[in-house]
Short mmCIF file of C-alpha atoms and ligand atoms in Angstrom, two decimals:
data_model
loop_
_atom_site.label_atom_id
_atom_site.label_comp_id
_atom_site.label_asym_id
_atom_site.label_seq_id
_atom_site.Cartn_x
_atom_site.Cartn_y
_atom_site.Cartn_z
CA MET A 42 164.29 43.66 106.86
CA THR A 43 166.49 41.05 104.97
CA LEU A 44 167.56 38.09 106.69
CA PHE A 45 170.75 39.62 107.42
CA ASP A 46 169.47 42.22 109.12
CA GLU A 47 167.93 39.74 111.60
CA ALA A 48 170.67 38.27 112.46
CA PRO A 49 171.94 39.61 115.47
CA ASP A 50 173.92 36.88 116.80
CA ALA A 51 175.65 36.72 112.90
CA PRO A 52 179.65 37.42 113.21
CA GLU A 53 181.34 40.65 112.53
CA PRO A 54 183.80 39.68 109.43
CA ASP A 55 186.39 41.59 112.04
CA ASP A 56 185.19 40.25 115.10
CA ASP A 57 188.66 38.59 116.46
CA GLN A 58 187.18 36.09 118.46
CA SER A 59 188.19 31.80 119.11
CA TRP A 60 186.54 29.13 118.01
CA ASP A 61 184.34 28.47 120.88
CA GLN A 62 183.27 32.03 121.18
CA VAL A 63 182.15 31.93 117.61
CA ARG A 64 180.29 28.28 118.15
CA HIS A 65 178.38 29.35 121.15
CA ARG A 66 177.01 31.95 119.58
CA ALA A 67 175.66 30.20 116.05
CA THR A 68 173.67 28.05 119.29
CA ARG A 69 171.94 31.28 118.98
CA CYS A 70 170.98 32.72 115.72
CA ARG A 71 167.81 33.14 114.76
CA ALA A 72 169.45 34.84 110.95
CA CYS A 73 166.44 32.79 109.77
CA PRO A 74 163.48 30.56 110.99
CA LEU A 75 164.91 27.54 110.93
CA TRP A 76 165.86 27.05 114.13
CA GLN A 77 162.98 27.26 115.72
CA PRO A 78 161.37 23.63 115.08
CA ALA A 79 164.80 22.29 115.22
CA THR A 80 166.51 21.15 118.08
CA GLN A 81 169.60 22.84 118.26
CA THR A 82 172.62 23.90 116.46
CA VAL A 83 174.58 22.05 114.92
CA PHE A 84 178.31 23.42 114.66
CA GLY A 85 181.12 21.93 112.85
CA GLU A 86 183.84 20.25 114.70
CA GLY A 87 187.36 19.16 113.60
CA PRO A 88 191.25 20.36 114.52
CA VAL A 89 190.93 24.16 114.24
CA PRO A 90 193.60 24.81 112.66
CA ALA A 91 193.13 22.28 110.38
CA GLN A 92 194.56 21.21 106.48
CA VAL A 93 191.50 20.26 105.04
CA MET A 94 187.59 21.26 105.47
CA LEU A 95 184.69 18.88 104.24
CA VAL A 96 181.59 21.24 103.29
CA GLY A 97 178.19 19.34 103.42
CA GLU A 98 174.24 20.56 103.83
CA GLN A 99 172.61 21.29 106.55
CA PRO A 100 172.65 18.72 109.63
CA GLY A 101 169.61 15.35 109.23
CA ASP A 102 167.24 14.03 111.63
CA GLN A 103 170.49 12.66 113.65
CA GLU A 104 172.47 15.24 113.41
CA ASP A 105 169.86 17.23 114.85
CA LYS A 106 169.48 15.52 117.49
CA ALA A 107 173.04 14.42 118.42
CA GLY A 108 174.21 17.50 118.11
CA ARG A 109 177.43 16.98 115.68
CA PRO A 110 177.13 17.01 111.95
CA PHE A 111 177.95 13.57 109.54
CA VAL A 112 176.66 10.95 112.62
CA GLY A 113 173.68 9.63 110.53
CA PRO A 114 173.38 7.13 107.45
CA ALA A 115 174.61 10.09 105.27
CA GLY A 116 177.97 9.98 107.73
CA GLU A 117 178.42 6.09 107.45
CA ILE A 118 179.26 6.82 103.52
CA LEU A 119 181.49 9.62 104.03
CA ASP A 120 183.03 7.65 106.62
CA ARG A 121 182.98 4.81 104.94
CA ALA A 122 185.18 7.06 102.32
CA LEU A 123 187.67 8.03 104.22
CA ALA A 124 188.23 4.50 105.34
CA ASP A 125 188.67 3.59 101.74
CA LEU A 126 191.02 6.71 101.47
CA ASP A 127 192.68 5.89 104.78
CA VAL A 128 191.97 9.35 105.89
CA ASP A 129 191.83 9.74 109.54
CA ARG A 130 187.99 11.98 109.67
CA GLY A 131 189.48 12.97 113.46
CA ALA A 132 192.09 15.23 110.94
CA LEU A 133 189.52 16.94 109.45
CA TYR A 134 186.53 19.54 109.84
CA VAL A 135 183.99 18.53 108.90
CA THR A 136 180.85 21.24 108.92
CA ASN A 137 177.81 21.98 107.15
CA ALA A 138 177.20 25.05 104.94
CA VAL A 139 173.46 25.22 106.91
CA LYS A 140 174.00 25.25 110.60
CA HIS A 141 169.75 23.92 111.43
CA PHE A 142 167.93 21.10 110.08
CA LYS A 143 164.88 22.02 107.63
CA PHE A 144 162.32 19.55 107.69
CA GLU A 145 159.00 18.65 106.65
CA PRO A 146 156.88 16.87 109.90
CA ARG A 147 154.98 13.84 108.41
CA GLY A 148 153.50 11.54 111.56
CA LYS A 149 156.52 10.86 113.37
CA ARG A 150 159.10 11.29 110.66
CA ARG A 151 160.43 14.84 109.75
CA ILE A 152 161.47 14.91 105.57
CA HIS A 153 164.20 16.49 105.35
CA GLN A 154 163.88 19.39 103.74
CA THR A 155 166.55 21.34 101.10
CA PRO A 156 167.36 25.45 102.03
CA ASN A 157 166.61 27.77 100.02
CA ALA A 158 168.60 30.32 98.87
CA GLY A 159 167.65 33.11 101.35
CA GLU A 160 168.50 30.15 104.08
CA VAL A 161 171.82 29.32 103.10
CA GLN A 162 172.43 32.82 102.58
CA ALA A 163 171.62 33.80 106.56
CA CYS A 164 173.61 31.45 107.19
CA HIS A 165 177.05 31.63 105.60
CA PRO A 166 178.32 34.40 108.14
CA TRP A 167 178.90 31.01 110.40
CA ILE A 168 180.91 28.54 107.64
CA THR A 169 182.50 32.40 107.59
CA ALA A 170 183.40 32.49 110.38
CA GLU A 171 184.39 28.84 110.23
CA LEU A 172 187.04 29.18 107.17
CA ALA A 173 188.91 32.28 109.21
CA LEU A 174 189.17 30.55 112.36
CA VAL A 175 190.04 27.25 110.02
CA ARG A 176 192.21 28.59 107.94
CA PRO A 177 192.52 24.30 105.38
CA ARG A 178 194.50 24.49 102.59
CA LEU A 179 191.53 22.45 100.70
CA VAL A 180 188.02 22.93 100.99
CA VAL A 181 186.13 20.30 99.71
CA VAL A 182 182.05 20.81 99.03
CA MET A 183 179.51 18.90 99.34
CA GLY A 184 176.69 18.97 97.17
CA ALA A 185 174.87 20.87 95.26
CA THR A 186 173.73 23.64 98.63
CA ALA A 187 177.81 23.70 99.57
CA ALA A 188 178.60 24.55 96.31
CA ARG A 189 175.89 26.84 96.36
CA SER A 190 177.16 28.58 99.66
CA LEU A 191 180.49 29.39 98.55
CA LEU A 192 180.77 28.91 95.17
CA GLY A 193 177.80 30.90 93.92
CA SER A 194 174.17 29.03 92.27
CA LYS A 195 175.19 28.93 89.44
CA PHE A 196 178.35 26.46 89.62
CA ARG A 197 177.88 22.53 89.05
CA VAL A 198 178.24 20.23 90.92
CA THR A 199 178.03 17.37 87.75
CA LYS A 200 180.10 19.62 85.41
CA GLN A 201 182.89 20.45 87.83
CA HIS A 202 183.34 18.03 90.28
CA GLY A 203 186.88 16.29 91.28
CA VAL A 204 188.81 18.91 90.33
CA ALA A 205 189.77 22.48 91.68
CA VAL A 206 187.97 26.06 91.44
CA PRO A 207 188.88 29.06 91.69
CA SER A 208 188.24 30.61 94.92
CA LEU A 209 189.32 32.84 97.55
CA HIS A 210 187.88 30.97 100.63
CA ALA A 211 191.10 28.02 100.41
CA GLU A 212 194.04 27.83 97.86
CA VAL A 213 192.38 24.69 96.94
CA VAL A 214 188.82 24.01 96.86
CA THR A 215 186.92 21.73 94.24
CA ALA A 216 183.27 19.59 94.54
CA THR A 217 182.05 16.63 94.97
CA ILE A 218 178.74 15.45 94.83
CA HIS A 219 176.73 14.55 98.79
CA PRO A 220 177.08 11.27 99.94
CA SER A 221 173.93 11.52 100.93
CA ALA A 222 173.66 11.30 96.51
CA VAL A 223 174.46 7.96 96.76
CA LEU A 224 171.63 6.98 99.19
CA ARG A 225 169.71 7.96 96.80
CA VAL A 226 170.58 6.68 93.40
CA PRO A 227 169.36 3.32 91.78
CA PRO A 228 170.66 0.27 93.69
CA ALA A 229 172.45 -0.35 90.52
CA VAL A 230 173.67 2.29 90.07
CA ARG A 231 174.86 3.19 94.10
CA GLU A 232 178.78 1.34 93.98
CA GLN A 233 179.67 3.42 90.52
CA THR A 234 177.88 6.58 92.81
CA TYR A 235 180.22 6.18 95.60
CA ASP A 236 183.51 5.44 93.60
CA GLY A 237 183.00 8.54 92.02
CA MET A 238 182.54 9.92 95.36
CA VAL A 239 185.33 8.46 96.40
CA ALA A 240 187.46 9.01 93.86
CA ASP A 241 187.13 13.65 93.85
CA LEU A 242 187.84 13.07 97.53
CA ARG A 243 190.72 11.64 96.35
CA ALA A 244 191.93 13.60 94.00
CA SER A 245 191.72 16.71 96.23
CA PHE A 246 193.62 15.14 98.88
CA ALA A 247 195.45 14.45 96.23
CA LEU A 248 196.15 18.88 95.19
CA VAL A 249 197.76 19.61 98.92
CA SER A 250 199.75 16.36 99.74
N1 URA B 1221 173.69 15.69 105.57
C1 URA B 1221 174.90 17.27 105.43
O1 URA B 1221 174.49 17.65 105.00
N2 URA B 1221 175.28 17.31 106.78
C2 URA B 1221 175.02 16.05 107.83
O2 URA B 1221 176.14 16.85 108.43
C3 URA B 1221 174.11 15.60 107.76
C4 URA B 1221 173.60 14.76 106.23
#
């Protein structure tokens, strides 16, 4: 049995459901084992429809507890970037390729683990459903996991960031680094890395404005 077969709650492509219904179904998703240790499904949030969809990797520790995407340290970086670009986050739909927090317990801490290809694939019906409902003109994938989900495993964010990528997901699809990458690089190159992400986002937004 594949992971897809184990997903009784995954939406069918021809389902005619509202965002609320899909979100509700996602709360019960058992398509991969990540639901078990996680606190809850963290679905996307924002207006439906929306002109722009930002796609991250997966909820982190704080998102898992809050039930909302990008409310922890990576969210602070994203919020700073959007403020620098004078873009209202409330106008964007923000989501993740994987809807449950994958972590390894270490003492009292929960250490982020990158979702594997099967987990990304198991979650794919949800991002597909979000795309169908939100119908964004622009999709920005942030980081390798989001790129893997929507652009395939051969896509390289390091080489193909900040430019439109051929894709059927939206009129314009672009990629940039994940906001948490800004926090992981050495302090000496942190601002430069941040500026690169902001430049990618600026170029992406310009393609649809
Ligand atoms: N990292 C992500 O990719 N998404 C979140 O929601 C938080 C951290």
